[in-house]
mmCIF file of C-alpha atoms (C1' of nucleotides) in Angstrom:
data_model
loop_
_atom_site.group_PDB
_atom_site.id
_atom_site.type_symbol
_atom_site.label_atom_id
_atom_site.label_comp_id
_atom_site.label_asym_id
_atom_site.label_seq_id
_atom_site.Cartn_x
_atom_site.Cartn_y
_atom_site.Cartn_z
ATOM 1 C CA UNK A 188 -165.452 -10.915 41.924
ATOM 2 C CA UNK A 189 -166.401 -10.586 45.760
ATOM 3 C CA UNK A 190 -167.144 -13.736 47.778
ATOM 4 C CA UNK A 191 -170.853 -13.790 48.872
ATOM 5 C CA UNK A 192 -172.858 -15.643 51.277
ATOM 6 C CA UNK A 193 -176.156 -15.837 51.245
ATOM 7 C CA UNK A 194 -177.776 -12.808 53.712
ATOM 8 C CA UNK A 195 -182.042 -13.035 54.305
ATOM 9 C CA UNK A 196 -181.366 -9.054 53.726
ATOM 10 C CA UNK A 197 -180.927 -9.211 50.059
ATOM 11 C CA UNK A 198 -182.665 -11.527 49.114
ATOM 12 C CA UNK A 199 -185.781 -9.596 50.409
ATOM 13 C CA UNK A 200 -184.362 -6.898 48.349
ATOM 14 C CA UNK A 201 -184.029 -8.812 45.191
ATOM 15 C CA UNK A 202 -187.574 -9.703 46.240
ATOM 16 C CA UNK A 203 -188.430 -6.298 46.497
ATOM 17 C CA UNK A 204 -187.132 -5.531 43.137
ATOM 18 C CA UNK A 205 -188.158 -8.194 41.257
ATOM 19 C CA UNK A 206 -192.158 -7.142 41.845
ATOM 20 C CA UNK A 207 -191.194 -3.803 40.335
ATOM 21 C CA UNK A 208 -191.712 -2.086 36.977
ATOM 22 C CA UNK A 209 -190.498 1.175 37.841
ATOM 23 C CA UNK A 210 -186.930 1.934 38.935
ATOM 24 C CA UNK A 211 -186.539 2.872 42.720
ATOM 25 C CA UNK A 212 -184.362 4.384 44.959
ATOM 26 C CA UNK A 213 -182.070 3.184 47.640
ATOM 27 C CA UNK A 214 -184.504 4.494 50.040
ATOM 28 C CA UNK A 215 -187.770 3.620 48.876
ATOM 29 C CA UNK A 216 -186.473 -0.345 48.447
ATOM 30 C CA UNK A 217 -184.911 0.449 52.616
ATOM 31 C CA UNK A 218 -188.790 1.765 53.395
ATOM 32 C CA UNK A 219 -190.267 -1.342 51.688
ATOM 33 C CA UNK A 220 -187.964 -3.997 53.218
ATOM 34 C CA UNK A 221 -188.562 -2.501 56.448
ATOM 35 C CA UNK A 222 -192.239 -4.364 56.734
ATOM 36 C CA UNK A 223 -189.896 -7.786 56.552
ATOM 37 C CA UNK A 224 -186.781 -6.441 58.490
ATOM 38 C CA UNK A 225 -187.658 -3.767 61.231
ATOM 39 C CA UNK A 226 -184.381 -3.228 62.335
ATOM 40 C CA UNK A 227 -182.659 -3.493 58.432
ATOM 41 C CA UNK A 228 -180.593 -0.332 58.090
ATOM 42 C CA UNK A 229 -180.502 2.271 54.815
ATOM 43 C CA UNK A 230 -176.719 0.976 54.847
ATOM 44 C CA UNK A 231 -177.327 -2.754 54.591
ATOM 45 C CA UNK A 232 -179.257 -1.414 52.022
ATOM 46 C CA UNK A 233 -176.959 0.589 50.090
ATOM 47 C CA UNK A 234 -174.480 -2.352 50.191
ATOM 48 C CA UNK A 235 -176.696 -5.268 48.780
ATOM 49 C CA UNK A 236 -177.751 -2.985 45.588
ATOM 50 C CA UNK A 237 -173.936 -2.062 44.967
ATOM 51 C CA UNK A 238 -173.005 -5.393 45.496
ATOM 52 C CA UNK A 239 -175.839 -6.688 43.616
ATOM 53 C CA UNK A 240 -175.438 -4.049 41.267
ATOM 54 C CA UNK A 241 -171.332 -5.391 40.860
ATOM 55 C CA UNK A 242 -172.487 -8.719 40.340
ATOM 56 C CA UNK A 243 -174.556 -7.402 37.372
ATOM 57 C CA UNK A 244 -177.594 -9.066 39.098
ATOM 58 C CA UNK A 245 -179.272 -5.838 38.576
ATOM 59 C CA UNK A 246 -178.654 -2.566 36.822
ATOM 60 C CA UNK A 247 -177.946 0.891 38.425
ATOM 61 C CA UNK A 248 -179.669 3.583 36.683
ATOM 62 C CA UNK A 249 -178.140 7.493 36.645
ATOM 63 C CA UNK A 250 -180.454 10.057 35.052
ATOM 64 C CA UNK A 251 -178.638 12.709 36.374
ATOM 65 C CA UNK A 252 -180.997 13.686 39.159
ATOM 66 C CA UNK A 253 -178.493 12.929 41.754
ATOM 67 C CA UNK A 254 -179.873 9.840 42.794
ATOM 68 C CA UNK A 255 -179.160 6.142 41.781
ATOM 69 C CA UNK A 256 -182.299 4.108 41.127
ATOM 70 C CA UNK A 257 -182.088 0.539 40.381
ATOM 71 C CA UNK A 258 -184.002 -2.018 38.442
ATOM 72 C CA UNK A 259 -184.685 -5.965 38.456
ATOM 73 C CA UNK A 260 -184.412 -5.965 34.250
ATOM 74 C CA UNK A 261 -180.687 -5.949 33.042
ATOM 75 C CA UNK A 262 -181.336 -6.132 29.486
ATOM 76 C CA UNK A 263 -180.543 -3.110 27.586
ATOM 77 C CA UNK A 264 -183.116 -0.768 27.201
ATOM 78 C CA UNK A 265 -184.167 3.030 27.306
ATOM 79 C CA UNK A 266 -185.347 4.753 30.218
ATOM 80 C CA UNK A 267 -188.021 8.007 29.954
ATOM 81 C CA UNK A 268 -187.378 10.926 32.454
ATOM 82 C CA UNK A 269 -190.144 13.220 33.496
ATOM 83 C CA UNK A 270 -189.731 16.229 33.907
ATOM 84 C CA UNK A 271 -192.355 17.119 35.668
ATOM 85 C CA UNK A 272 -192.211 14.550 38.483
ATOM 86 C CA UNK A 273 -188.940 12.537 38.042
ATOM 87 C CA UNK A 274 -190.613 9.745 37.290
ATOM 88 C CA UNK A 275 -188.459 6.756 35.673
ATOM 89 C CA UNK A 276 -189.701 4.497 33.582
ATOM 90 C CA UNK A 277 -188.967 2.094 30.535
ATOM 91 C CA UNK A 278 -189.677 2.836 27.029
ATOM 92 C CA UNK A 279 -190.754 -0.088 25.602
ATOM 93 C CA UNK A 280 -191.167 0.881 21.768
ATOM 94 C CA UNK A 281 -187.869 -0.237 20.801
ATOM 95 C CA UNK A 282 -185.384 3.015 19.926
ATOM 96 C CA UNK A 283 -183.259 2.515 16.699
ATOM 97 C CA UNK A 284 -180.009 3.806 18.348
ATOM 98 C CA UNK A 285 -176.984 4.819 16.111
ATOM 99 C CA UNK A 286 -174.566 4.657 19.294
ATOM 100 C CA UNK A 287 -175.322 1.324 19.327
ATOM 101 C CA UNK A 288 -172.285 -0.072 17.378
ATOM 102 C CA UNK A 289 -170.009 2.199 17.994
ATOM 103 C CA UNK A 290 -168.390 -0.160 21.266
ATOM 104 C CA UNK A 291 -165.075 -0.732 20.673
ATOM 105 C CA UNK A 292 -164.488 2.260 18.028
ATOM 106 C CA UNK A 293 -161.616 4.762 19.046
ATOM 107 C CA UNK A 294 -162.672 8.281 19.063
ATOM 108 C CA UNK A 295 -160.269 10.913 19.054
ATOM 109 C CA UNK A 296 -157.554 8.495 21.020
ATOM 110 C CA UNK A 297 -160.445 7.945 23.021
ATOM 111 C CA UNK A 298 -161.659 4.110 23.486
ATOM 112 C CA UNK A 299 -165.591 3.595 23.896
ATOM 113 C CA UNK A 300 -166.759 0.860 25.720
ATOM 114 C CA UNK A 301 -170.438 1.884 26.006
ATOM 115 C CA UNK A 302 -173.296 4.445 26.225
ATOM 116 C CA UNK A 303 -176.171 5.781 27.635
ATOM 117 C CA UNK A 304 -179.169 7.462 26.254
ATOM 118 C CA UNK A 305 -182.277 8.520 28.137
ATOM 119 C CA UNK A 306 -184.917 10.754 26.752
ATOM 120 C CA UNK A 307 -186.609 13.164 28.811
ATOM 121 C CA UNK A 308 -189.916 14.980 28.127
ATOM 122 C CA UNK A 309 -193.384 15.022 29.807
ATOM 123 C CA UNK A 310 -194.998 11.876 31.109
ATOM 124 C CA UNK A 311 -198.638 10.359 30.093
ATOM 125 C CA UNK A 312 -199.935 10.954 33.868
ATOM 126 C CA UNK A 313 -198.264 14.624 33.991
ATOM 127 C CA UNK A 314 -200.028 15.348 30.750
ATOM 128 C CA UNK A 315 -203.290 15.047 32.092
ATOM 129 C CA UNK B 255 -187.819 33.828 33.034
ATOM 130 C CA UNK B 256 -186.382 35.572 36.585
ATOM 131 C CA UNK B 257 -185.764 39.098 36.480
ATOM 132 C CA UNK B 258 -181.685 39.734 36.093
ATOM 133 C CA UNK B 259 -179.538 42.586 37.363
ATOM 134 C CA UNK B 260 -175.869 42.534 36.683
ATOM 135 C CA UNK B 261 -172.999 41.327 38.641
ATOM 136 C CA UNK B 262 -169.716 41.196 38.670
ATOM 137 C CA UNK B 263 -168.865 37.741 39.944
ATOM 138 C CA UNK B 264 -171.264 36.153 37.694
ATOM 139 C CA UNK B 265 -169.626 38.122 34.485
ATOM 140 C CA UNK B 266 -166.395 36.313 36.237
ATOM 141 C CA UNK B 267 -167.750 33.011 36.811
ATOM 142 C CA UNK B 268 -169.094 33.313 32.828
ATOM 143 C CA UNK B 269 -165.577 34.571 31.764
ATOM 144 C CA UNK B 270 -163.904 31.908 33.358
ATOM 145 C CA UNK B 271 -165.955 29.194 31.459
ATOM 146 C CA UNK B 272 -165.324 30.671 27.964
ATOM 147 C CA UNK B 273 -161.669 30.192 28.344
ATOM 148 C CA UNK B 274 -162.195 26.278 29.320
ATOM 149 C CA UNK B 275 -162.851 23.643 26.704
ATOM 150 C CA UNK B 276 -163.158 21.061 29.349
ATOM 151 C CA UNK B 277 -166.245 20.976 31.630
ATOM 152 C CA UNK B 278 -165.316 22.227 35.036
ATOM 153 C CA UNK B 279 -167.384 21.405 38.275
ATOM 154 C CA UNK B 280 -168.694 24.125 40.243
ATOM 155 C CA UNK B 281 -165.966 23.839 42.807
ATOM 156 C CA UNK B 282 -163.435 23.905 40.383
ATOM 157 C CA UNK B 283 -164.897 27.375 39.112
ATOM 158 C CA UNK B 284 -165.268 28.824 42.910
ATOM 159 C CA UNK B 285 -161.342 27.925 43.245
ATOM 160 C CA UNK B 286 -160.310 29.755 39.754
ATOM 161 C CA UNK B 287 -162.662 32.737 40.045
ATOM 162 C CA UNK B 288 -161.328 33.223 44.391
ATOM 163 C CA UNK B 289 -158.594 34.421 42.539
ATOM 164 C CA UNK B 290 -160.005 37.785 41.344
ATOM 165 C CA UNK B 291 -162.894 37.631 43.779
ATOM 166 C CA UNK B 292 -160.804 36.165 47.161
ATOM 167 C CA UNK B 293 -164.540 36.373 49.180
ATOM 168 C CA UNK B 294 -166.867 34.993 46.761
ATOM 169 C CA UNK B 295 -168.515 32.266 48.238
ATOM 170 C CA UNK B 296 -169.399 28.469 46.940
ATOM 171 C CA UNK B 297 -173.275 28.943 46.880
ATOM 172 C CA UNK B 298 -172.324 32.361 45.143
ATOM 173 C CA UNK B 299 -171.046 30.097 41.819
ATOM 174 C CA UNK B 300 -173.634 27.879 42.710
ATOM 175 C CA UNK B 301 -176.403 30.164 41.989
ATOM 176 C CA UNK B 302 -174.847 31.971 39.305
ATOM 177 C CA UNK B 303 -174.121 28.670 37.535
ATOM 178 C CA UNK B 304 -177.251 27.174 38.022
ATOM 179 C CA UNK B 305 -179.075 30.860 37.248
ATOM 180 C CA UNK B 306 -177.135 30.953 34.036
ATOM 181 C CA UNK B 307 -177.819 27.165 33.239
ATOM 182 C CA UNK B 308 -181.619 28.293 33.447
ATOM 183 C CA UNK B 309 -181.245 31.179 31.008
ATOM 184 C CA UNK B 310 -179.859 28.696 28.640
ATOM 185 C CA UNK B 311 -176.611 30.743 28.536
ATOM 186 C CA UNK B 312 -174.384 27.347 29.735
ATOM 187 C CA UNK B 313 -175.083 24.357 29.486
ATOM 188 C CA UNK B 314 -175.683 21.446 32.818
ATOM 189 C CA UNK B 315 -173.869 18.591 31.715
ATOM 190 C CA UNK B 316 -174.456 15.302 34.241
ATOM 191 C CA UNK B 317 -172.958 12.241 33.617
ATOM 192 C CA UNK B 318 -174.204 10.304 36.244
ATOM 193 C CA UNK B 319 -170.796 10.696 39.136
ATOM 194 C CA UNK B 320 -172.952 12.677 41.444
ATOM 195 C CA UNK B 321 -171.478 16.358 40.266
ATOM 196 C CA UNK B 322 -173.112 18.575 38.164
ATOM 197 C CA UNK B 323 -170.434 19.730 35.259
ATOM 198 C CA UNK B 324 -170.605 23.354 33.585
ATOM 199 C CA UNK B 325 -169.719 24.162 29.595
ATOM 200 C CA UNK B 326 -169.884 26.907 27.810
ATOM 201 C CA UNK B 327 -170.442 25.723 24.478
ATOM 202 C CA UNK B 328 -174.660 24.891 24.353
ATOM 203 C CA UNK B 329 -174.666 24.087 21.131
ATOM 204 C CA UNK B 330 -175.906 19.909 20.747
ATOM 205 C CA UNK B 331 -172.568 17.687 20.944
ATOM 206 C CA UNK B 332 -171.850 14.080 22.568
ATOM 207 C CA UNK B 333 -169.965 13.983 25.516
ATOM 208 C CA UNK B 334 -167.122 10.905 27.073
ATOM 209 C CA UNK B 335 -166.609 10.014 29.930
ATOM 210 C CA UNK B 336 -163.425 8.442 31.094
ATOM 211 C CA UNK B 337 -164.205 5.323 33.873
ATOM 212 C CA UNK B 338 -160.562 5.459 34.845
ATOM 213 C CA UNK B 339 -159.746 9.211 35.652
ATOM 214 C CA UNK B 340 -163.613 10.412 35.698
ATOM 215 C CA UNK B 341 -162.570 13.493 32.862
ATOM 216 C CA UNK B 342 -165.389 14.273 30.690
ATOM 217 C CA UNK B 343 -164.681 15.630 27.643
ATOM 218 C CA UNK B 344 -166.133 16.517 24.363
ATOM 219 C CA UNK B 345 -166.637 14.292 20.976
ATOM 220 C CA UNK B 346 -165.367 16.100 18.511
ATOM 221 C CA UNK B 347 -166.084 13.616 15.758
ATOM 222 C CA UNK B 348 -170.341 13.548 14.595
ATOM 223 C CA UNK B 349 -171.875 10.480 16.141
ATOM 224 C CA UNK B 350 -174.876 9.842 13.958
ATOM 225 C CA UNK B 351 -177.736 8.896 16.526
ATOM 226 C CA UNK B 352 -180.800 8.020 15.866
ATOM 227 C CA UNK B 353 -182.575 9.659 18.862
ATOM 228 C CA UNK B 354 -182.334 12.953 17.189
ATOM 229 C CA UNK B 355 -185.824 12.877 15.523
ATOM 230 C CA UNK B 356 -187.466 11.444 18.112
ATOM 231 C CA UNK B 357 -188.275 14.941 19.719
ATOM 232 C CA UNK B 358 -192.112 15.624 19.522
ATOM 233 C CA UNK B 359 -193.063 12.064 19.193
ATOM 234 C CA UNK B 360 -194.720 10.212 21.910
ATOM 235 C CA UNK B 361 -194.325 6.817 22.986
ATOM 236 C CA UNK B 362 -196.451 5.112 25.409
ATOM 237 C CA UNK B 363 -198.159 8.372 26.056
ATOM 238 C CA UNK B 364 -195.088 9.958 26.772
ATOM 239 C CA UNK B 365 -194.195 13.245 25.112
ATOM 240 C CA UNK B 366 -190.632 13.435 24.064
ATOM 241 C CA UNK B 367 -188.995 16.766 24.247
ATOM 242 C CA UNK B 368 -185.303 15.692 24.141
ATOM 243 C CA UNK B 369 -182.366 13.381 25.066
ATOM 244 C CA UNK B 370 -179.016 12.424 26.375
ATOM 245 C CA UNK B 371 -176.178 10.434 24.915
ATOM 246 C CA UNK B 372 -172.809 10.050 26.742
ATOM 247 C CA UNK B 373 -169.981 7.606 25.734
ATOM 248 C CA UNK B 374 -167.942 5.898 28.413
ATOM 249 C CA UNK B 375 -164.638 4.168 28.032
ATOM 250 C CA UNK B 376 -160.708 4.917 28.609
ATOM 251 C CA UNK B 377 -159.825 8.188 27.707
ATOM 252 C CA UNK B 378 -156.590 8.562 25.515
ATOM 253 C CA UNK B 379 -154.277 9.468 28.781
ATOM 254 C CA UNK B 380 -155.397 6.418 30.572
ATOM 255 C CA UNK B 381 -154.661 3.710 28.210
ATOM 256 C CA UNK B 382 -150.872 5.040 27.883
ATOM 257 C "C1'" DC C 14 -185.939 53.292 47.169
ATOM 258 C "C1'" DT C 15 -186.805 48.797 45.578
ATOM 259 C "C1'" DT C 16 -185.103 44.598 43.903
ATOM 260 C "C1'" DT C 17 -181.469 41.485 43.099
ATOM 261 C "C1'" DT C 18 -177.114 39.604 44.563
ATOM 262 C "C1'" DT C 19 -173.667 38.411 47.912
ATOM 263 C "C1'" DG C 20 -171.108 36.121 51.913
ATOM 264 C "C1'" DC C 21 -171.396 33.394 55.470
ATOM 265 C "C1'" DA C 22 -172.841 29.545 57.843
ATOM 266 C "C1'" DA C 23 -175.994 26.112 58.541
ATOM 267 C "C1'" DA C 24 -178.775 22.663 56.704
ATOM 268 C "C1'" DA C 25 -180.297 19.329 53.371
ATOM 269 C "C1'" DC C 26 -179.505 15.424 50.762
ATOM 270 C "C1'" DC C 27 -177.658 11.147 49.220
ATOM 271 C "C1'" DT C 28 -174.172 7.788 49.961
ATOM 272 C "C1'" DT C 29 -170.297 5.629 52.201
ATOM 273 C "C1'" DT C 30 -167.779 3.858 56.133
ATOM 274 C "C1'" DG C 31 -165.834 2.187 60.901
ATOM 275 C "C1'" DC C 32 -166.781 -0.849 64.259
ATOM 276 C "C1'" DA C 33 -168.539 -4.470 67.287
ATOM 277 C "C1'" DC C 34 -171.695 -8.115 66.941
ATOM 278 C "C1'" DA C 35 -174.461 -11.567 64.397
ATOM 279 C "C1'" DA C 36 -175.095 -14.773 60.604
ATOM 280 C "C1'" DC C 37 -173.311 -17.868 57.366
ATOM 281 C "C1'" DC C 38 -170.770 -22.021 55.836
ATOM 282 C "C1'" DG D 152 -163.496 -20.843 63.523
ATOM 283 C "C1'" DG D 153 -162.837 -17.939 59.798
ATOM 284 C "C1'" DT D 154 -165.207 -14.953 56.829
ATOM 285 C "C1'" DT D 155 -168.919 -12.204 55.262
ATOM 286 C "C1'" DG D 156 -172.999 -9.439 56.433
ATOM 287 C "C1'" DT D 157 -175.591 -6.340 59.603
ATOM 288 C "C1'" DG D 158 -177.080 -2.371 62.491
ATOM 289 C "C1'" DC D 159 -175.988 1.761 64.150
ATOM 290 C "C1'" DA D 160 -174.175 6.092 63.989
ATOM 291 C "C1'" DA D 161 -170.966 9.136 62.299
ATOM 292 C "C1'" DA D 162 -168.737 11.148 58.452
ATOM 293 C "C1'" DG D 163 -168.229 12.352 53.525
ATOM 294 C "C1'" DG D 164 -169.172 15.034 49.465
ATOM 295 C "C1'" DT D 165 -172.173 17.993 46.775
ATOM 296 C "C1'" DT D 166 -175.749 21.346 46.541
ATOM 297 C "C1'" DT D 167 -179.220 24.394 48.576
ATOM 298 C "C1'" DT D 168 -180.968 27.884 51.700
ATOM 299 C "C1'" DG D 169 -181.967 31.676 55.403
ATOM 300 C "C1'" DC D 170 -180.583 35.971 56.547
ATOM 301 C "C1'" DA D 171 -178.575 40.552 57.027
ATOM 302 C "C1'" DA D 172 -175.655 43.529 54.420
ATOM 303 C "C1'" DA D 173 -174.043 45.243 49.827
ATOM 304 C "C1'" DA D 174 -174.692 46.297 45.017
ATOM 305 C "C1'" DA D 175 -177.439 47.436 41.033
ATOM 306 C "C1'" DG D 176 -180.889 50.112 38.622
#
DNA sequence: CTTTTTGCAAAACCTTTGCACAACC
DNA sequence: GGTTGTGCAAAGGTTTTGCAAAAAG
């Protein structure tokens, strides 16, 4: 539980986030805050989404792509990776998950406290 | 589908993964394979692993820390993922999960061709 | 002899960090 | 005034790559 003050930074990157549907990276929110704040740096950046992130103001997303992406909407939900051009995006159809439910269980001595599932295939624009 | 000729590091590098049930990183394979191979090189095991990951004969396990992981067993099975020590190990017990199925079905226009389930929590050693 | 693989080193890539100064409260 | 946040630049960690020499077929 980190003190915060308020910082014009990140709010324009909770801004910048909030008008999203997709899920972007460090860098593209650092070349989009950049119109507002010239002179904001790719490490104030990094900061205010872990921080952010910590605070559980907004989610970090892995896909195993080597690079964290991060989205406005905390709720629980699946992502869609495409293959073809990395895209990220939300499925919205809900997904009957089994996993779900299984919080708590002990697994081989092993005590889960969550999951994550992401489905990868090819996108509706790659398809094309 | 590259062309492959044979070589003796990567039989080593393969070797060396059949004997682990965990799933080693590729630096952890470059430091047990220097031992019969004292030269062999970083991006050597790097191509190998990721030329053998292609061919389907390992499997690229990611879990989201940033390093790509390396097992030998490719057959379908649920990994965990310790938040304390960062071990990754397998699930030995079926998890029933509903995302099997959805392979071949599309959802928002979005072809599905797979998935990827990991379970996080406190592995059996950490919550001694 | 032709193609693939290797070793080495450098580069690429993403992310974190140290520090002095600015902003916040 | 004390604390947190910022900008800058440097460093950190992982993975990829260019190239000449070696190995494989």
């Amino acid at each position: 539980m980190p003190v915060t003050k308020y910082s014009r930074q990140r709010e324009a990157i909770m801004d910048f986030l909030m008008t999203r549907r997709d899920h972007p990276t460090a860098d593209i929110v650092y070349q989009n805050v950049k119109s507002a704040f010239p002179h904001i740096s790719l490490g104030t950046v990094y900061r205010n989404l872990n921080l952010l992130a910590d605070l559980g103001r907004i989610a970090r997303i892995r896909v195993g792509d080597g690079v964290d992406r991060f989205d406005y909407n905390t709720t629980l939900h699946c992502h869609f990776v495409c293959r073809k051009c990395g895209r990220v995006m939300d499925l919205h159809t809900d997904v009957p998950s089994m996993a779900n439910g299984m919080e708590g269980r002990s697994i081989d001595g092993n005590l889960i406290e969550g999951h994550v599932t992401y489905f990868y295939g090819s996108c509706s624009r790659c398809l094309l």
